[in-house]
mmCIF file of C-alpha atoms in Angstrom:
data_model
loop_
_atom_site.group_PDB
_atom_site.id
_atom_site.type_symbol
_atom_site.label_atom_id
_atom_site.label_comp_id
_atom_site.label_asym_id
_atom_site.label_seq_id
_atom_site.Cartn_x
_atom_site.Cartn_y
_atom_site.Cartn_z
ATOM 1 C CA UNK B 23 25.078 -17.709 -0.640
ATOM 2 C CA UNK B 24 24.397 -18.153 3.093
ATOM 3 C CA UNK B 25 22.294 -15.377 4.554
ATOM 4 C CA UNK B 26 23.004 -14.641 8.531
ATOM 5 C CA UNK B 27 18.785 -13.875 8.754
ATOM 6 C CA UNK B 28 18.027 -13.293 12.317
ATOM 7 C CA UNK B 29 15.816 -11.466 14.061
ATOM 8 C CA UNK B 30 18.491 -9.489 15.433
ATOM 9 C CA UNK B 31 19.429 -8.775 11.867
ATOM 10 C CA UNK B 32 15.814 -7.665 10.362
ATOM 11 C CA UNK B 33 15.431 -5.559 13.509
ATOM 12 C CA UNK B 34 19.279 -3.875 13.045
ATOM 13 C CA UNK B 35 18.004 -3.199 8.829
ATOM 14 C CA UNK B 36 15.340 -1.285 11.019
ATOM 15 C CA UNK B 37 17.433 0.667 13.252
ATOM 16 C CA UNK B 38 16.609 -0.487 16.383
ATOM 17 C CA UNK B 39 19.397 -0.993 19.002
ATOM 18 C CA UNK B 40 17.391 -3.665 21.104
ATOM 19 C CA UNK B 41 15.753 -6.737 20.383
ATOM 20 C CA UNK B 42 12.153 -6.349 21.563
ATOM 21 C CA UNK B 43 10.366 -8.484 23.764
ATOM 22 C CA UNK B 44 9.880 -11.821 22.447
ATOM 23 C CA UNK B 45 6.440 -13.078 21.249
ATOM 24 C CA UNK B 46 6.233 -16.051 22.860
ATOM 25 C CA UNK B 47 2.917 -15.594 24.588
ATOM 26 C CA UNK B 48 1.749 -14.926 21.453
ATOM 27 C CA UNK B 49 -1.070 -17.138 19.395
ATOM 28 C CA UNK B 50 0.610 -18.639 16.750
ATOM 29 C CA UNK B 51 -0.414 -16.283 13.655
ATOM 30 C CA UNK B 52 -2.081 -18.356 10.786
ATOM 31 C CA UNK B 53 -1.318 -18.178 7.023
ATOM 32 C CA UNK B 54 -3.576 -18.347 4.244
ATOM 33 C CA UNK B 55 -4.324 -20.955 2.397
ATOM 34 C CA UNK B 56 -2.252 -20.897 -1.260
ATOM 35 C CA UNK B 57 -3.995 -18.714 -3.403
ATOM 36 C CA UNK B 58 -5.749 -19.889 -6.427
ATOM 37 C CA UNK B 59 -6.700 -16.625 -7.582
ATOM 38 C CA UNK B 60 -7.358 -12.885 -6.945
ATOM 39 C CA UNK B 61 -7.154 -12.131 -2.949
ATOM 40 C CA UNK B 62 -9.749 -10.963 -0.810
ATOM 41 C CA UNK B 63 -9.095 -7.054 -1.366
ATOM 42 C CA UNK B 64 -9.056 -7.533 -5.232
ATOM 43 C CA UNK B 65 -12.944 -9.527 -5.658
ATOM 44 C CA UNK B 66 -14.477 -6.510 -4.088
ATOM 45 C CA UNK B 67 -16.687 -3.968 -5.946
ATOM 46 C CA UNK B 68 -14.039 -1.177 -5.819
ATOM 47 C CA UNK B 69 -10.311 -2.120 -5.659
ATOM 48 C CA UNK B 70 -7.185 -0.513 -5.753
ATOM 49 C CA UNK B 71 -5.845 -0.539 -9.429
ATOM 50 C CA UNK B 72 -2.437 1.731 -9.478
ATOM 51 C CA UNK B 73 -0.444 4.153 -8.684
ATOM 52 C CA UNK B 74 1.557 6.831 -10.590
ATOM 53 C CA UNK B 75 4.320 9.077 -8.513
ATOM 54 C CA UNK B 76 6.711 11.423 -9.915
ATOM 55 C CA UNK B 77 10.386 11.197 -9.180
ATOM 56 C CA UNK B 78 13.775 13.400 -9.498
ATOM 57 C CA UNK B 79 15.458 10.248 -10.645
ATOM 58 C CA UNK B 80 13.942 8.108 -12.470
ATOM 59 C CA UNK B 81 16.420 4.922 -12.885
ATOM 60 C CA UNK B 82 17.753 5.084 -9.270
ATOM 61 C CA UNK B 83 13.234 4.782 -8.048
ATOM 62 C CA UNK B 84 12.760 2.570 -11.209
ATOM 63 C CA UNK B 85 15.912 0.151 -10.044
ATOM 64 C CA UNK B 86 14.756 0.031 -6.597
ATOM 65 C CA UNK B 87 11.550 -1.787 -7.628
ATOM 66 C CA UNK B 88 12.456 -3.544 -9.662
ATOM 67 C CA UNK B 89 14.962 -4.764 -7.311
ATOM 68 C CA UNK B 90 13.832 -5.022 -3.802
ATOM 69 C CA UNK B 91 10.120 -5.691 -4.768
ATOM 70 C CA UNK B 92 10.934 -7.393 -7.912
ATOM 71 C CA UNK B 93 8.290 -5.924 -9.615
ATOM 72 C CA UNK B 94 8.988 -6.380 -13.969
ATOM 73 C CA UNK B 95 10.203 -3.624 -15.624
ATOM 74 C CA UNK B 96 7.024 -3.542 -18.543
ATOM 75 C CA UNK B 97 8.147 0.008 -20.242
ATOM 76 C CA UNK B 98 10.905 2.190 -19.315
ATOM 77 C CA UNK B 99 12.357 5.073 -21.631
ATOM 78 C CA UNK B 100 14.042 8.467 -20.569
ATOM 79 C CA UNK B 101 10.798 9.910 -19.205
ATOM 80 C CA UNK B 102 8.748 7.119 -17.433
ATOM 81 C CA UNK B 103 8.684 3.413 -16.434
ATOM 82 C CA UNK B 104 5.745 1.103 -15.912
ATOM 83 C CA UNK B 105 6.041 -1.866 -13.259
ATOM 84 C CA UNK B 106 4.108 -4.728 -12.782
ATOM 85 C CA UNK B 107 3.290 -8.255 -11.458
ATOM 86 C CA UNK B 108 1.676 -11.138 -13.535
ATOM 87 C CA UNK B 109 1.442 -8.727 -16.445
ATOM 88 C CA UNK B 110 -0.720 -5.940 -14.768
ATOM 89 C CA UNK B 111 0.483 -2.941 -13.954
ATOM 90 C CA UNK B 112 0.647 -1.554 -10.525
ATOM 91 C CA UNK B 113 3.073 1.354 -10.400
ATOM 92 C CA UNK B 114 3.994 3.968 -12.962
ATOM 93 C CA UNK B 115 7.495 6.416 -12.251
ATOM 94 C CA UNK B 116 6.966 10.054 -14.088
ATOM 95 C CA UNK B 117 10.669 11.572 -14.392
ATOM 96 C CA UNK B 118 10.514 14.905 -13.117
ATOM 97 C CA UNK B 119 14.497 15.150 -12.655
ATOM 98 C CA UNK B 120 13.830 19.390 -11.459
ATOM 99 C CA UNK B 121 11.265 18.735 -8.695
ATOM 100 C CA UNK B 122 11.559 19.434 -5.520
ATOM 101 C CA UNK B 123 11.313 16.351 -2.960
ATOM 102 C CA UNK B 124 7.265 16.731 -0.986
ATOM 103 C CA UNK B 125 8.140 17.540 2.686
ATOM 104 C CA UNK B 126 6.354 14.932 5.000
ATOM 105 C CA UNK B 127 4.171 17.271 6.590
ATOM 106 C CA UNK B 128 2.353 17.766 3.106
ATOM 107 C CA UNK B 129 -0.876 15.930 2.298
ATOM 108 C CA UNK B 130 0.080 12.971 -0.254
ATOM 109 C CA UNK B 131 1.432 9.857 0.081
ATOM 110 C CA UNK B 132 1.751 8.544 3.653
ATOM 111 C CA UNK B 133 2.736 4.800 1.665
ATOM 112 C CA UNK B 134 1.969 2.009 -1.046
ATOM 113 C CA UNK B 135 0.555 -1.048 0.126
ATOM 114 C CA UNK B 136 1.893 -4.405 -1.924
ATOM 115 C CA UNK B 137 -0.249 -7.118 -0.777
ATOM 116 C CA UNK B 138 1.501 -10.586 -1.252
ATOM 117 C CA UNK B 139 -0.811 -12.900 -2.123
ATOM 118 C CA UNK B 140 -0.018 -15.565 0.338
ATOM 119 C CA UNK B 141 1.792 -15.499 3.692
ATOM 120 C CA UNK B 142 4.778 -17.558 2.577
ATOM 121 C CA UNK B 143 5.217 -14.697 -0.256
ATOM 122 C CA UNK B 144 5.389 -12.329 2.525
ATOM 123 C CA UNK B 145 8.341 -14.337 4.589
ATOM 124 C CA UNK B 146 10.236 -15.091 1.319
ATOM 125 C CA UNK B 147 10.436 -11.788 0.280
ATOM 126 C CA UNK B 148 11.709 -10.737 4.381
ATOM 127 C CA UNK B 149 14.651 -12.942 3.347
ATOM 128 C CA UNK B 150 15.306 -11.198 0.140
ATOM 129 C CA UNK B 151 15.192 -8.112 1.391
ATOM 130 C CA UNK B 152 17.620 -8.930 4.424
ATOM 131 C CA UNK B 153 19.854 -10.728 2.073
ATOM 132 C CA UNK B 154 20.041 -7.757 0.171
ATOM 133 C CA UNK B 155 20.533 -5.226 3.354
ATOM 134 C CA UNK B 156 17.390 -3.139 2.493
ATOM 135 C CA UNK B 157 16.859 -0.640 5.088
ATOM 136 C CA UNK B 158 13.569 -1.520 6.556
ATOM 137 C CA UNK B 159 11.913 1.439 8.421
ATOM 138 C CA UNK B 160 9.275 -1.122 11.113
ATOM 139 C CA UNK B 161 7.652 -4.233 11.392
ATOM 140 C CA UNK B 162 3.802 -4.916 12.773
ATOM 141 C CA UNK B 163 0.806 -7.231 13.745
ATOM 142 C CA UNK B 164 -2.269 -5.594 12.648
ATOM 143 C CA UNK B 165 -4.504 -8.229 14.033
ATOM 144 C CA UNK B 166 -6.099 -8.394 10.149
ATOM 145 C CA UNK B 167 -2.832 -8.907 8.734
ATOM 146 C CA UNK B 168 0.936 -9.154 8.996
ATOM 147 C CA UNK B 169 3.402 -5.693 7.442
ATOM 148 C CA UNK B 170 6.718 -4.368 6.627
ATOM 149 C CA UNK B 171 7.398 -0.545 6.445
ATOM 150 C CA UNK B 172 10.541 0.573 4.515
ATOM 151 C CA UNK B 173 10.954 3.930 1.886
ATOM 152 C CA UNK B 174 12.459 4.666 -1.470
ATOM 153 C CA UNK B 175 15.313 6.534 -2.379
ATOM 154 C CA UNK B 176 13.211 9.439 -2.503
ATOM 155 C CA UNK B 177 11.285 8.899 0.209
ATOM 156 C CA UNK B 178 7.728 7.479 -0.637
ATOM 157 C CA UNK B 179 7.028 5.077 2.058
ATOM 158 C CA UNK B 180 6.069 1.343 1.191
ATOM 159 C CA UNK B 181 4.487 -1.475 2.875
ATOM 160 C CA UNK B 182 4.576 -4.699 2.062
ATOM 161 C CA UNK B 183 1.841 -7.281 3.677
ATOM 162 C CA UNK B 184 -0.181 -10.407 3.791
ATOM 163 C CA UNK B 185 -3.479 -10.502 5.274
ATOM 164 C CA UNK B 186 -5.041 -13.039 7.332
ATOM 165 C CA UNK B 187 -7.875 -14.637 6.288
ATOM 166 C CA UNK B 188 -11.083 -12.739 6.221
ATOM 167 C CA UNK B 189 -12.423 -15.223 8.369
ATOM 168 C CA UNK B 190 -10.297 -14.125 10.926
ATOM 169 C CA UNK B 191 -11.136 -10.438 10.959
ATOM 170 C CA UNK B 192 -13.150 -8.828 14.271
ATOM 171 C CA UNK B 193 -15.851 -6.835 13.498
ATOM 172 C CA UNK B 194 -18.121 -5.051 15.556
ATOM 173 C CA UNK B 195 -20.960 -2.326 14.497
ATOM 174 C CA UNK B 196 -19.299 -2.060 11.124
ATOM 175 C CA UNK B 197 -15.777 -1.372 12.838
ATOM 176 C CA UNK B 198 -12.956 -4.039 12.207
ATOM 177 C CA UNK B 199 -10.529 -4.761 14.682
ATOM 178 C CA UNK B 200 -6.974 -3.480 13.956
ATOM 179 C CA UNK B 201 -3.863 -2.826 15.881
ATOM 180 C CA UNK B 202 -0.019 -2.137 15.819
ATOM 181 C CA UNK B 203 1.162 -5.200 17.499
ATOM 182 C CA UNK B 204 4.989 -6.607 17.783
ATOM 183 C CA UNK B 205 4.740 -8.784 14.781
ATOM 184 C CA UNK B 206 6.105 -12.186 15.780
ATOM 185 C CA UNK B 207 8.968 -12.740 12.933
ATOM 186 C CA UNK B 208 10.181 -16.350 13.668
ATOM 187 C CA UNK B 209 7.043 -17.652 12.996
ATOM 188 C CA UNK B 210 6.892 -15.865 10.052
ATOM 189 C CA UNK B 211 10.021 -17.247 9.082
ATOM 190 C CA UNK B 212 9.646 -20.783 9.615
ATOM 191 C CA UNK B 213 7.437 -20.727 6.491
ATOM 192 C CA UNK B 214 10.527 -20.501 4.481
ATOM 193 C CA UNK B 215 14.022 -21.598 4.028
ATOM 194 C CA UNK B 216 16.261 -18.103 6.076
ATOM 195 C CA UNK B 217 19.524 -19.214 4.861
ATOM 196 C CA UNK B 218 18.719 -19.342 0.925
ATOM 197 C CA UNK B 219 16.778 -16.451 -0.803
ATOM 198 C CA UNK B 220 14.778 -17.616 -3.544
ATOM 199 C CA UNK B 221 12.498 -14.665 -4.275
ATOM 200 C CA UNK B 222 13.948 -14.134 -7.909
ATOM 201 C CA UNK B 223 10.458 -11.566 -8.717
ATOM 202 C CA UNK B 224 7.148 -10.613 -7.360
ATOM 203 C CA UNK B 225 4.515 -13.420 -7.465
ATOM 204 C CA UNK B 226 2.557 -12.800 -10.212
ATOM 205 C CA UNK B 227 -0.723 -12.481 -7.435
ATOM 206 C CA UNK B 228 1.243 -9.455 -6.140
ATOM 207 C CA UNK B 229 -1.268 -6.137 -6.025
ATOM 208 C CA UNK B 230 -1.688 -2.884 -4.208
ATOM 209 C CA UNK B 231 -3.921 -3.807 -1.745
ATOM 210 C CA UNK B 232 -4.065 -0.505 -0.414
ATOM 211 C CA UNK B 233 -3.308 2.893 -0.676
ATOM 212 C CA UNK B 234 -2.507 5.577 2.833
ATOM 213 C CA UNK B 235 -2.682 8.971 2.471
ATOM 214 C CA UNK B 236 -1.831 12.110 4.287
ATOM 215 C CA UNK B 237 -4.388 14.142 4.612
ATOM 216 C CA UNK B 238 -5.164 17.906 6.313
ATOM 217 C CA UNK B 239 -8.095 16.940 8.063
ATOM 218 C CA UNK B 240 -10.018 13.589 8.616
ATOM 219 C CA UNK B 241 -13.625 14.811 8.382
ATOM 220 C CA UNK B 242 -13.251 16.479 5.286
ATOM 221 C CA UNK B 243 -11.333 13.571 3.757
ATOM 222 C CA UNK B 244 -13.854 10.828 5.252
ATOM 223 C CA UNK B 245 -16.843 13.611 3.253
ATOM 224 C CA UNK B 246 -14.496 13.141 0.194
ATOM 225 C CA UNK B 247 -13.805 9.348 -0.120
ATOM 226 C CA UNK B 248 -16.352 8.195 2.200
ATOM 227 C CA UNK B 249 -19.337 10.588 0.896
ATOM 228 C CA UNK B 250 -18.387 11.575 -2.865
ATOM 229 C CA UNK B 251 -16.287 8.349 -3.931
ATOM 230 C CA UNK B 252 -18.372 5.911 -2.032
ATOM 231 C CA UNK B 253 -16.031 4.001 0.384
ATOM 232 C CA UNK B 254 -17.425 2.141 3.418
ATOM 233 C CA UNK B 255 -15.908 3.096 6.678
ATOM 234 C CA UNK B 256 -14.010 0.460 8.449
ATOM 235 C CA UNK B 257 -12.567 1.934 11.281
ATOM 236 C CA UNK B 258 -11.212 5.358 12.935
ATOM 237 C CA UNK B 259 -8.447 5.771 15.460
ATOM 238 C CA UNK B 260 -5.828 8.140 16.916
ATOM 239 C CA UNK B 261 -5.846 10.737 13.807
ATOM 240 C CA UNK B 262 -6.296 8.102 11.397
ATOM 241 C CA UNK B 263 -9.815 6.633 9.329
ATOM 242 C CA UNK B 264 -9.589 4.032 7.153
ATOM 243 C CA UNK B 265 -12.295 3.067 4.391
ATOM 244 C CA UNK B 266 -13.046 0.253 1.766
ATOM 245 C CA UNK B 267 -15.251 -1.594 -0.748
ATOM 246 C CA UNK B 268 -17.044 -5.160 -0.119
ATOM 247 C CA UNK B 269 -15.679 -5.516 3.761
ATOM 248 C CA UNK B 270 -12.004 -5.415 3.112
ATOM 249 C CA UNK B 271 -10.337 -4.391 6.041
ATOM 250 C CA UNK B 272 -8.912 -1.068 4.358
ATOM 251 C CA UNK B 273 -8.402 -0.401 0.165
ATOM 252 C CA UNK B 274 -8.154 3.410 1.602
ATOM 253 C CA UNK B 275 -5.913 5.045 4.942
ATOM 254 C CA UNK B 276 -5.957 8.556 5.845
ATOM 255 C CA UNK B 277 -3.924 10.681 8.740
ATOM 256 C CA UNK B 278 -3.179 13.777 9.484
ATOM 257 C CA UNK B 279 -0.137 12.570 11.980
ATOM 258 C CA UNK B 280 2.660 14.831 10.399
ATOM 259 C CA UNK B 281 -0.250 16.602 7.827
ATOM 260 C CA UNK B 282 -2.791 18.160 9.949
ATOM 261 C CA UNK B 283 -4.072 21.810 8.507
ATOM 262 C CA UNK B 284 -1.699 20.851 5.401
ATOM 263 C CA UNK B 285 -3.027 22.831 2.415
ATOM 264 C CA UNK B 286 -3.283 22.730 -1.220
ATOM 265 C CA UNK B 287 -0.219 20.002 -2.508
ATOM 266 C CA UNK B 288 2.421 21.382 -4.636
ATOM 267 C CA UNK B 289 2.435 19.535 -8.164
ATOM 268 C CA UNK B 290 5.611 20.541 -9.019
ATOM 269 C CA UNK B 291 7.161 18.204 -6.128
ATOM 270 C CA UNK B 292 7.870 14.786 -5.933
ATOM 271 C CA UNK B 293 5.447 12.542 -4.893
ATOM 272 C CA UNK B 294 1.688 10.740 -5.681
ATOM 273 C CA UNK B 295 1.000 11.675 -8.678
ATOM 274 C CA UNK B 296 -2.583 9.913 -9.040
ATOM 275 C CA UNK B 297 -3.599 6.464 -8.186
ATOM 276 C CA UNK B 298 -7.042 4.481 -9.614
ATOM 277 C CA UNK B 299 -10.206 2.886 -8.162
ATOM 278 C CA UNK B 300 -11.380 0.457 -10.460
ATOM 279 C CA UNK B 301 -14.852 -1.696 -10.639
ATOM 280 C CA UNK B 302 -16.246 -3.811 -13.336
ATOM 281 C CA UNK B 303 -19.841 -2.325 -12.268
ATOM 282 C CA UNK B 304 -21.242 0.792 -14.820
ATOM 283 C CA UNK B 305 -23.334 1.454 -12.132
ATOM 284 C CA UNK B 306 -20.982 2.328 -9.349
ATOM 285 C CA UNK B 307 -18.903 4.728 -11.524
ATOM 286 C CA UNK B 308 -21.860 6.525 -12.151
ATOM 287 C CA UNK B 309 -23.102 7.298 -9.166
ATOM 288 C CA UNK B 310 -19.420 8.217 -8.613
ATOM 289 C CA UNK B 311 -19.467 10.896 -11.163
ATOM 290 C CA UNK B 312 -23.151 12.274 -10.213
ATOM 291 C CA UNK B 313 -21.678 12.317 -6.288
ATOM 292 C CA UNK B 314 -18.794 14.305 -7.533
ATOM 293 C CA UNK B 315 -20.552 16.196 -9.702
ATOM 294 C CA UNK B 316 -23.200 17.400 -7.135
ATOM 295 C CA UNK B 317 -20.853 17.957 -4.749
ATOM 296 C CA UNK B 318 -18.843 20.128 -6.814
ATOM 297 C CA UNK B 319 -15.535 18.398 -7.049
ATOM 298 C CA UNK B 320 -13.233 18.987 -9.970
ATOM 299 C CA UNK B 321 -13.726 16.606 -12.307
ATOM 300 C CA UNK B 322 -12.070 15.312 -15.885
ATOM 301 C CA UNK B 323 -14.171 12.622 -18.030
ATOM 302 C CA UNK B 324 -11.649 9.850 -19.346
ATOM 303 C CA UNK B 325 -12.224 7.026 -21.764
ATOM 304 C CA UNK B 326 -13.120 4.147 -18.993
ATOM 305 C CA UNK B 327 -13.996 6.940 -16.578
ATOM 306 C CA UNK B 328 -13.369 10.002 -14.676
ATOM 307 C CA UNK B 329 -10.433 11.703 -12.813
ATOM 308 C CA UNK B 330 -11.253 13.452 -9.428
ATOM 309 C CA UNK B 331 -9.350 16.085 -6.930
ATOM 310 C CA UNK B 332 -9.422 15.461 -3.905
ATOM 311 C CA UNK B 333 -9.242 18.667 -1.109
ATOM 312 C CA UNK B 334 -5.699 18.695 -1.013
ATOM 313 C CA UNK B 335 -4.536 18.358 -5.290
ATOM 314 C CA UNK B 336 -4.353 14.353 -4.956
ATOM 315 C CA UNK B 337 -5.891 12.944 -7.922
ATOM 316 C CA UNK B 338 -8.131 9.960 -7.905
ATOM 317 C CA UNK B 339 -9.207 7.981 -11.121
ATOM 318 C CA UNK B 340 -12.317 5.776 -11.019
ATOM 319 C CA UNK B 341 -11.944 3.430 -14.272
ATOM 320 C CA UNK B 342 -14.500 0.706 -15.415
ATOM 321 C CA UNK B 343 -12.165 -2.246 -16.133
#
């Protein structure tokens, strides 16, 4: 099949009326290297492991995976499925067919972040998705890497990226440089062949390299994550702070754009369910739990670990692996 892939095209799946102004002044934007194993984001101390949302309907979410991310269907029966890449999981669907959908002015999930492992990845899957006519919700340059914004059928919002190689990344007094530039998309596509899509599944690097939350107030959620859970801060901007392990760029975003004041989350809506932190060091999720603990945070032991509450009901589970 012959796929009429233009820019014009990626930017109508977008809803834009206009082409934008081309990026022809721009620096050509590198690509990594092929990876040979875990990215940047995942050889960290603390990593993003998974995420677990609940839906209304649970083949239509499950399907849309599966289909426009091509993530493998691992386990699915009448009441949950369980997605993955390279035989790891990365996203578990909860059916919860009488819930309510989470109005976006609630704290939860702002998106999921599926980091590609390699640039190519990123501009093969762009053709897929235009083959297929996915509605894609924004495109941009964020100086540390390259993303696509789009939503599921219920509304959780998605981003799909590559980052640029750490050696690329700005730093400055322990703030990285980031930005929301026009993300140039023909050089992104001359990586790949735009007539033919061959992005059949995920690449079996594919992880969540991040996770962006809506929050109902930045300080408290930077004395949450930041002072309790033990992410670095990376940068803060415009109602936004941002947070990792090891120097990543960001395993952690937080707004309160559409969320600020938002209260206690309803768990009987759709939405994040819980999503995981994971480290191979004892000693980190330790001094996890005694942070919590101190601070007075509710807390659950687990087998590998412990599940925490954040301010707003979003559950966090920090897991030895």
């Amino acid at each position: 099949m012959t796929i009429d892939l233009t820019r014009r095209t990626l930017l109508h799946l977008a809803g834009a009326t206009t082409l934008a102004a081309a990026a022809a002044a721009a620096a050509r934007a590198e690509g990594n290297p092929v990876s040979v194993g875990p990215t940047y984001a995942s050889r960290t101390p603390m990593r993003v492991g998974m995420v677990t949302l609940r839906v209304k309907n649970l083949d239509t979410v499950a399907d849309y995976y599966r289909d426009v991310l091509g993530l493998s269907v691992m386990e699915r029966s009448a009441g949950s499925a369980r997605l993955g890449a390279g035989g790891v999981t990365l996203l578990v669907l909860e059916a919860h067919p009488d819930a309510a959908i989470e109005p976006r002015n609630a704290a939860g999930l702002y998106h999921t972040a599926f980091l590609m492992p390699t640039r190519k990845d990123l501009a093969r899957w762009l053709v897929h998705a235009a083959s297929h006519r996915v509605p894609l919700s924004g495109f941009a340059d964020h100086l540390v890497s390259e993303s696509v914004y789009l939503d599921d059928p219920e509304g959780n919002g998605i981003e799909v990226y590559a980052d640029r190689d750490p050696s690329q990344w700005q730093w400055s007094e322990g703030s990285v440089k980031m930005a929301s530039d026009e993300l140039n998309i023909p050089d992104l596509l001359s990586l790949t062949n735009t007539r033919v899509s061959d992005y059949a599944k995920a690449p079996e690097g594919l992880r969540v390299g991040h996770m962006h939350l809506r929050v109902g107030d930045l300080v408290q959620a930077e004395g949450f994550y930041h002072g309790t859970v033990g992410l670095d801060a990376t940068r803060r901007r415009n109602g936004a702070a941002f947070l990792s392990s090891g120097r990543y760029h960001h395993h952690l975003g937080m707004n309160v754009w559409q969320s600020q004041g938002a209260g206690r989350r309803d768990d009987t809506t759709t939405g994040l369910a819980w999503f995981s932190l994971v480290t191979e060091k004892q000693d980190i999720l330790a001094a996890q739990d005694e942070r919590l603990r101190k601070a007075g945070a509710q807390v659950t032991a687990l087998g590998n670990g412990v599940e925490a509450v954040d301010p707003w009901g979003t559950r966090v589970r920090l897991l030895k692996i």
